[in-house]
PDB file of C-alpha atoms in Angstrom:
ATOM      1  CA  UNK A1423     -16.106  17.403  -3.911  1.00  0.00           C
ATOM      2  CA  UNK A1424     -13.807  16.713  -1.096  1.00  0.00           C
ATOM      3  CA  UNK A1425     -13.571  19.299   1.968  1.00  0.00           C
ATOM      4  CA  UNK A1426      -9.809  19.586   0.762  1.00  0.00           C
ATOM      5  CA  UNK A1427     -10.777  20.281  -2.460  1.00  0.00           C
ATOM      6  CA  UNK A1428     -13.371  23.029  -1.460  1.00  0.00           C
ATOM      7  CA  UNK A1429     -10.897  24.533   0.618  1.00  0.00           C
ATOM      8  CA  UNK A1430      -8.167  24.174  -2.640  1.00  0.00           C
ATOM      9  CA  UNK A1431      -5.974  22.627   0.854  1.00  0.00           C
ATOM     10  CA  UNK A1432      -5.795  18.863  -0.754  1.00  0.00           C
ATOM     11  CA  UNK A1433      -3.295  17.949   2.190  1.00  0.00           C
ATOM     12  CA  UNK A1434      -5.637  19.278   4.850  1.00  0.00           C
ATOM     13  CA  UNK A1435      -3.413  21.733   6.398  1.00  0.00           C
ATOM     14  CA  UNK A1436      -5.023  22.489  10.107  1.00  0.00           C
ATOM     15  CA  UNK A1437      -5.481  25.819  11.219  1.00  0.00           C
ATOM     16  CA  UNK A1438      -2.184  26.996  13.658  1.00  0.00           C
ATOM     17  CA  UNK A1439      -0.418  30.087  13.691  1.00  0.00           C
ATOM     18  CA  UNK A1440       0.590  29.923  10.286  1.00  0.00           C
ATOM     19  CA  UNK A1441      -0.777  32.831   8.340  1.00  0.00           C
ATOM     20  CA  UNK A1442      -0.169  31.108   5.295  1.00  0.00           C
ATOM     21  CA  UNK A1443       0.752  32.957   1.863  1.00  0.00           C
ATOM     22  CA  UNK A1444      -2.462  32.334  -0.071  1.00  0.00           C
ATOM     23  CA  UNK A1445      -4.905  31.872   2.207  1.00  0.00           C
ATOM     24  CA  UNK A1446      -8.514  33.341   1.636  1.00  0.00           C
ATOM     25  CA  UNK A1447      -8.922  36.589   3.599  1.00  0.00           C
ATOM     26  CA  UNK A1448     -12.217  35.581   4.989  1.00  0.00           C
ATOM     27  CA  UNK A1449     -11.987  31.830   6.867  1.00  0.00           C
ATOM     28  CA  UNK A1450     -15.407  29.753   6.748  1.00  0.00           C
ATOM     29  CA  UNK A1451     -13.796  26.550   7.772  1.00  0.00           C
ATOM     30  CA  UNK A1452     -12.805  26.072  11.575  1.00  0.00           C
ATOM     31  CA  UNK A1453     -10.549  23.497  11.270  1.00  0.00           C
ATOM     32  CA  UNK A1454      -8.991  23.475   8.200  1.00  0.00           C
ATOM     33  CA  UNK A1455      -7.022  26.345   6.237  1.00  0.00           C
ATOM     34  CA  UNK A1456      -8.623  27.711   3.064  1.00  0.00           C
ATOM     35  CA  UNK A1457      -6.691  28.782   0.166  1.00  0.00           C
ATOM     36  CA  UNK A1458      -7.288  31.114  -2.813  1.00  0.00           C
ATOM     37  CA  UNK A1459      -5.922  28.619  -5.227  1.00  0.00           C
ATOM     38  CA  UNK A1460      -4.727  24.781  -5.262  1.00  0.00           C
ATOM     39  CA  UNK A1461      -1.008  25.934  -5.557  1.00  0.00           C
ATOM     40  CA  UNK A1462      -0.925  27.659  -2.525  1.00  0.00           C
ATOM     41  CA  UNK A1463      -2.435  24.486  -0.843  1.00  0.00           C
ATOM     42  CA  UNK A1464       0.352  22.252  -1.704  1.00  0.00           C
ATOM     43  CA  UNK A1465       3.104  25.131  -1.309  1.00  0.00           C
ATOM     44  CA  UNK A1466       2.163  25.185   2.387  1.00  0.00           C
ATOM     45  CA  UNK A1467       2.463  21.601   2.420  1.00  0.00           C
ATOM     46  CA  UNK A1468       5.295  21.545   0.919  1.00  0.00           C
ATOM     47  CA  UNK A1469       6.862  24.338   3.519  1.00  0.00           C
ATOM     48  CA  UNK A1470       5.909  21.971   6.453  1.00  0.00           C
ATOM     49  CA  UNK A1471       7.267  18.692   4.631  1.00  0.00           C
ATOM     50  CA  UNK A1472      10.773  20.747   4.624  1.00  0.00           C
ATOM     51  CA  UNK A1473      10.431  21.809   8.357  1.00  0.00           C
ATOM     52  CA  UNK A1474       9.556  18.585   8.885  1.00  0.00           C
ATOM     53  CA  UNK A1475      12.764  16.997   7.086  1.00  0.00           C
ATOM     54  CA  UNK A1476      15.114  19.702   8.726  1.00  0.00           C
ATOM     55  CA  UNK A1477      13.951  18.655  12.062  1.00  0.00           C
ATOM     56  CA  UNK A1478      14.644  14.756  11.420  1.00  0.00           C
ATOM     57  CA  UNK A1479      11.073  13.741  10.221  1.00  0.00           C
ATOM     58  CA  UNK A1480      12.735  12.376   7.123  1.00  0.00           C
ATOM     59  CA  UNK A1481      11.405   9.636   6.276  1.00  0.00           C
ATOM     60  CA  UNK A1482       7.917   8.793   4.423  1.00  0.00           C
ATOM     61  CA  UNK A1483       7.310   6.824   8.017  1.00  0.00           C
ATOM     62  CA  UNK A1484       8.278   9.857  10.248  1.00  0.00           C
ATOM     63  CA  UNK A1485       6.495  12.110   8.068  1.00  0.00           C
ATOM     64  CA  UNK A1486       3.076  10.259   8.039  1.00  0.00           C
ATOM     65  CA  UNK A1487       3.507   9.761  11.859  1.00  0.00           C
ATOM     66  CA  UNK A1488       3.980  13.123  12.293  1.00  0.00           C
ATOM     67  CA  UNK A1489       1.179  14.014   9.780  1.00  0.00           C
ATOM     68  CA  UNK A1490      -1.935  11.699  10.426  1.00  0.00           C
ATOM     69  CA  UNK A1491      -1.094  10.174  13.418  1.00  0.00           C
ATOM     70  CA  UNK A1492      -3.153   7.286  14.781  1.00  0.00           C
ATOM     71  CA  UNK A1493      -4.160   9.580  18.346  1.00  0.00           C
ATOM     72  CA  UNK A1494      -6.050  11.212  15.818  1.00  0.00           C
ATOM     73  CA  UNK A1495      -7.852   8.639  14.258  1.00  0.00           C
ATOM     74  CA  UNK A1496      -5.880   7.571  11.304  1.00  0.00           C
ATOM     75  CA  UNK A1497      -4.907   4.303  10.246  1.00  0.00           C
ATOM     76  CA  UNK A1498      -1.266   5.755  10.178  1.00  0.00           C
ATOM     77  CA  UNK A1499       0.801   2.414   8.850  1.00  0.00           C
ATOM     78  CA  UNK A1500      -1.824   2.010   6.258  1.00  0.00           C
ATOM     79  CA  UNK A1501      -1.247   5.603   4.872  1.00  0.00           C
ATOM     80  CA  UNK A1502       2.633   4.819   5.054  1.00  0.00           C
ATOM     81  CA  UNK A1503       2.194   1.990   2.969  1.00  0.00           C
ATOM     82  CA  UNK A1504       0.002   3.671   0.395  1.00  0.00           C
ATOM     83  CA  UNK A1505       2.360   6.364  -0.299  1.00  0.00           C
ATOM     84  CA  UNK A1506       5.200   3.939  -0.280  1.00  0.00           C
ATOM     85  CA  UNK A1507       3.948   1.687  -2.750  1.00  0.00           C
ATOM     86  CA  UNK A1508       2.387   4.690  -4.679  1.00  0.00           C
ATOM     87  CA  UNK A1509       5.724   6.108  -4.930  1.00  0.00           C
ATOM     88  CA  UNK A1510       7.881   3.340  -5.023  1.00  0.00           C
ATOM     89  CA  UNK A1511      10.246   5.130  -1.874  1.00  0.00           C
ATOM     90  CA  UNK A1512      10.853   2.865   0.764  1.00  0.00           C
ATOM     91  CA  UNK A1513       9.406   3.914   4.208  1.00  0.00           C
ATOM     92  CA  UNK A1514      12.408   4.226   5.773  1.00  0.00           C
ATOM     93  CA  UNK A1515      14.549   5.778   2.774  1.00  0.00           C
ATOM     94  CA  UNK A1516      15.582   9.173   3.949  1.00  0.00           C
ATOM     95  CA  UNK A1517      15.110  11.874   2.230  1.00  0.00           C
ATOM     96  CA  UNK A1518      15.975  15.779   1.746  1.00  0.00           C
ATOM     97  CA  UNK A1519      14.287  18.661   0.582  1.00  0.00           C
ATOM     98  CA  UNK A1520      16.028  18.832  -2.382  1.00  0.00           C
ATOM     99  CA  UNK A1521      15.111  15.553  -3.710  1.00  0.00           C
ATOM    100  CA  UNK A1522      12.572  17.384  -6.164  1.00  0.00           C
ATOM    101  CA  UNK A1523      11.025  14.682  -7.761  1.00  0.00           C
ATOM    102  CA  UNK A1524      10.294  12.515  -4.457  1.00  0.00           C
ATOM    103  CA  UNK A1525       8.835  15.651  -2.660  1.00  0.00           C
ATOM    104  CA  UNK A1526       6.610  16.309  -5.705  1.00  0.00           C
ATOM    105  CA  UNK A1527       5.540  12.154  -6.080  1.00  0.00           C
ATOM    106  CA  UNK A1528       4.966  11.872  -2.182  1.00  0.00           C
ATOM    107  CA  UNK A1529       2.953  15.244  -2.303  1.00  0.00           C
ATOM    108  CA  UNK A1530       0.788  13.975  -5.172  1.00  0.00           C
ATOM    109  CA  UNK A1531       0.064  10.391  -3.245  1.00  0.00           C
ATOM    110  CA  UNK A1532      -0.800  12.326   0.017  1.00  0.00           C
ATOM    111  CA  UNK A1533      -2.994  14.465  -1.756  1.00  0.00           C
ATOM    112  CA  UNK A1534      -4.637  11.149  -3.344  1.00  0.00           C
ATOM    113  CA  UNK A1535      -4.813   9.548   0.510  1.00  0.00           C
ATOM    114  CA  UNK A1536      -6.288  12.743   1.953  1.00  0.00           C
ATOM    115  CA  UNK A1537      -8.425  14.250  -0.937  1.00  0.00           C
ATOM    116  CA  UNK A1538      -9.122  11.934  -3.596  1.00  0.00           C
ATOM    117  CA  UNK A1539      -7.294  13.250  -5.887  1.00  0.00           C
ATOM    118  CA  UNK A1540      -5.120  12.336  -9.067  1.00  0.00           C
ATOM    119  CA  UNK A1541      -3.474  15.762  -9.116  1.00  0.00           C
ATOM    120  CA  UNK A1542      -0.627  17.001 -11.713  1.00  0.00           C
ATOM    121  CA  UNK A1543       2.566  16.895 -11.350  1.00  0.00           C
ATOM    122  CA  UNK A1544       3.542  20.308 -12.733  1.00  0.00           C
ATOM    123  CA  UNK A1545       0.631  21.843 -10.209  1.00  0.00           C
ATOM    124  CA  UNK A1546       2.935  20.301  -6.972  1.00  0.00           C
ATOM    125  CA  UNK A1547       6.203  21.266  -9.058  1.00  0.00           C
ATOM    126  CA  UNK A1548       4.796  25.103  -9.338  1.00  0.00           C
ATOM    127  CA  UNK A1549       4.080  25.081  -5.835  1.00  0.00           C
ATOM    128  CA  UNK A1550       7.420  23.872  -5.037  1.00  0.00           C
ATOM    129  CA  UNK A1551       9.336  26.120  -6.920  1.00  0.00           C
ATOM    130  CA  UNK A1552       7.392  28.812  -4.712  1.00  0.00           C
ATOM    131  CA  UNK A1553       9.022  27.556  -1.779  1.00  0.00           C
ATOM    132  CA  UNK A1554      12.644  26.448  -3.002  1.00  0.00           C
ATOM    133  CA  UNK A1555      13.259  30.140  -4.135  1.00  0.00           C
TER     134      UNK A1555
END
C-alpha cells in the first residue's frame, strides 16, 4: 500500500497551515497530511485545485507545475502529459471549478500518478460535492 493510501491522502497533500476538515486528530506522518477517510483526502484536493484555478493556475499545465514541480524532484512535463492523455483535456485547455466532470477525471488521474490508484468516480464526486456546497 502506497504512503497516500495509508494516509487515505491519494494526492499527497503536504503538511501547511491547513487544518484540514477530516484530518486524523493524532499526526504520525511529518510530511504528509493524514485523513480519517479517502473522501476527505480528495475534498482537500479538490479545495486547493479551486484556489488554484481562482488564482490563474487553470490549466492541467499550471496546475501540475504548481503541484509537483520539477525543484522538487518530479518529472513535471511527464505528469502533465499523463493526466492529459488520461483525461483527454488538452494541457493548455482552461478550465473552471465548475467544470464537474473534468475536476473529478483530472482528480482521479492525479490520484493514479501519485498513488497508484484506479479510484471511483463517485468517491472524487462525493468529495466534491463537499466542497461545491
Amino acid at each position: 500500500m502506497t504512503r497516500g493510501l495509508r494516509n487515505d491522502n491519494p494526492l499527497n497533500i503536504r503538511h501547511g497551515k491547513s487544518q484540514w476538515v477530516g484530518m486524523r486528530k493524532v499526526q504520525t506522518d511529518k510530511a504528509f497530511v493524514q485523513f480519517s477517510e479517502r473522501v476527505y483526502g480528495y475534498r482537500a484536493a479538490l479545495v486547493l485545485l479551486r484556489n488554484y484555478i481562482a488564482s490563474g493556475k487553470n490549466t492541467i499545465g499550471k496546475i501540475i507545475a504548481r503541484w509537483a514541480p520539477s525543484s522538487d524532484g518530479n518529472n513535471t512535463r511527464a505528469y502533465i502529459e499523463y493526466v492529459s492523455r488520461s483525461t483527454g483535456i488538452d494541457a493548455s485547455e482552461v478550465l473552471r471549478f465548475e467544470d464537474r466532470e473534468k475536476l473529478v477525471e483530472i482528480v482521479r488521474s492525479m490520484a493514479h500518478m501519485e498513488s497508484g490508484i484506479v479510484e471511483s468516480k463517485e468517491l472524487i464526486s462525493e468529495a466534491y460535492d463537499m466542497v461545491s456546497k
